[in-house]
XYZ file of C-alpha atoms in Angstrom:
106
model
C -41.607 -32.289 -1.874
C -44.021 -29.961 -0.110
C -43.461 -26.223 -0.078
C -43.009 -26.261 3.702
C -40.218 -28.844 3.380
C -38.446 -26.689 0.778
C -38.773 -23.625 3.020
C -37.420 -25.570 5.987
C -34.549 -26.946 3.880
C -33.720 -23.456 2.579
C -33.710 -22.013 6.096
C -31.509 -24.859 7.345
C -29.094 -24.346 4.434
C -28.931 -20.609 5.103
C -28.212 -21.271 8.781
C -25.477 -23.748 7.796
C -23.897 -21.142 5.515
C -24.019 -18.525 8.287
C -22.378 -20.977 10.701
C -19.591 -21.730 8.207
C -19.042 -18.030 7.466
C -18.824 -17.261 11.185
C -16.311 -20.091 11.663
C -14.122 -18.715 8.885
C -14.277 -15.131 10.150
C -13.432 -16.206 13.681
C -10.627 -18.484 12.484
C -8.784 -15.748 10.605
C -8.646 -13.671 13.786
C -6.762 -16.401 15.632
C -2.957 -16.174 15.962
C -1.075 -18.377 13.512
C -4.047 -19.119 11.276
C -3.456 -18.771 7.560
C -5.484 -19.683 4.492
C -4.377 -23.330 4.643
C -5.672 -23.698 8.209
C -9.025 -22.141 7.297
C -9.363 -24.406 4.265
C -8.481 -27.489 6.320
C -11.076 -26.614 8.968
C -13.783 -25.973 6.356
C -12.900 -29.240 4.618
C -13.160 -31.195 7.887
C -16.517 -29.682 8.836
C -17.947 -30.058 5.339
C -16.847 -33.690 5.057
C -18.232 -34.576 8.481
C -21.579 -32.927 7.804
C -21.867 -34.506 4.331
C -21.094 -37.930 5.778
C -23.402 -37.723 8.795
C -26.094 -35.309 7.610
C -25.592 -33.295 10.782
C -25.804 -29.533 10.934
C -22.415 -28.041 11.890
C -23.897 -26.469 15.032
C -25.150 -29.888 16.173
C -21.827 -31.552 15.396
C -19.356 -28.862 16.497
C -21.285 -26.405 18.674
C -20.742 -22.665 18.656
C -18.647 -21.557 15.652
C -16.634 -19.073 17.738
C -15.626 -21.677 20.309
C -14.938 -24.258 17.626
C -12.722 -21.779 15.751
C -10.596 -21.217 18.860
C -10.254 -24.982 19.398
C -9.485 -25.591 15.736
C -6.855 -22.851 15.606
C -5.146 -24.352 18.641
C -5.166 -27.754 16.956
C -4.222 -26.796 13.377
C -2.145 -23.601 13.522
C 1.594 -24.137 13.920
C 2.494 -23.261 17.510
C 5.604 -21.263 16.577
C 3.664 -19.084 14.119
C 0.878 -18.487 16.639
C 3.388 -17.505 19.347
C 5.194 -15.154 16.961
C 1.919 -13.436 15.999
C 0.873 -13.082 19.655
C 4.211 -11.402 20.433
C 3.854 -9.081 17.439
C 0.277 -8.180 18.408
C 1.457 -7.433 21.944
C 4.207 -5.111 20.720
C 1.837 -3.334 18.331
C -0.751 -2.939 21.092
C 1.833 -1.549 23.505
C 3.147 0.877 20.906
C -0.400 2.033 20.157
C -1.022 2.665 23.857
C 2.224 4.615 24.217
C 1.438 6.768 21.182
C -2.085 7.437 22.435
C -0.774 8.424 25.867
C 1.908 10.625 24.311
C -0.798 12.372 22.282
C -2.857 12.949 25.419
C 0.127 14.341 27.291
C 1.150 16.706 24.515
C -2.462 17.675 23.725
C -2.274 16.425 20.139
C-alpha cells in the first residue's frame, strides 16, 4: 500500500472516530438517553458501516441530527418526558433564584 493511501486511510479513520464521538456526546444530552441507548446506537452505526464500508457521515448524515433522531427512536418516551419536566423545573428554579439575587443585590 502506498504512503498516500495509508495517510488517506488514517485521516478517514480519524474522521470516523470524531463522528462517532460527536454522536455519543450529543446522544447523552438528549432526554431519556442512558448508557444502553448510547451503546445500542453505536452498535447499529458500527455494524452498518462494517457491513457496507460506508463512512457514518455518508450513511447517517450529521451526527447531531442523527443523535436527535436516534434518541427519539430508542429512548423510552416516559423517561424522556420525565427528564424534560425535571429540566424545566430546574431551569425555572434557576431563573427565579437569579432574579431574586438581582432584586436583593446579592
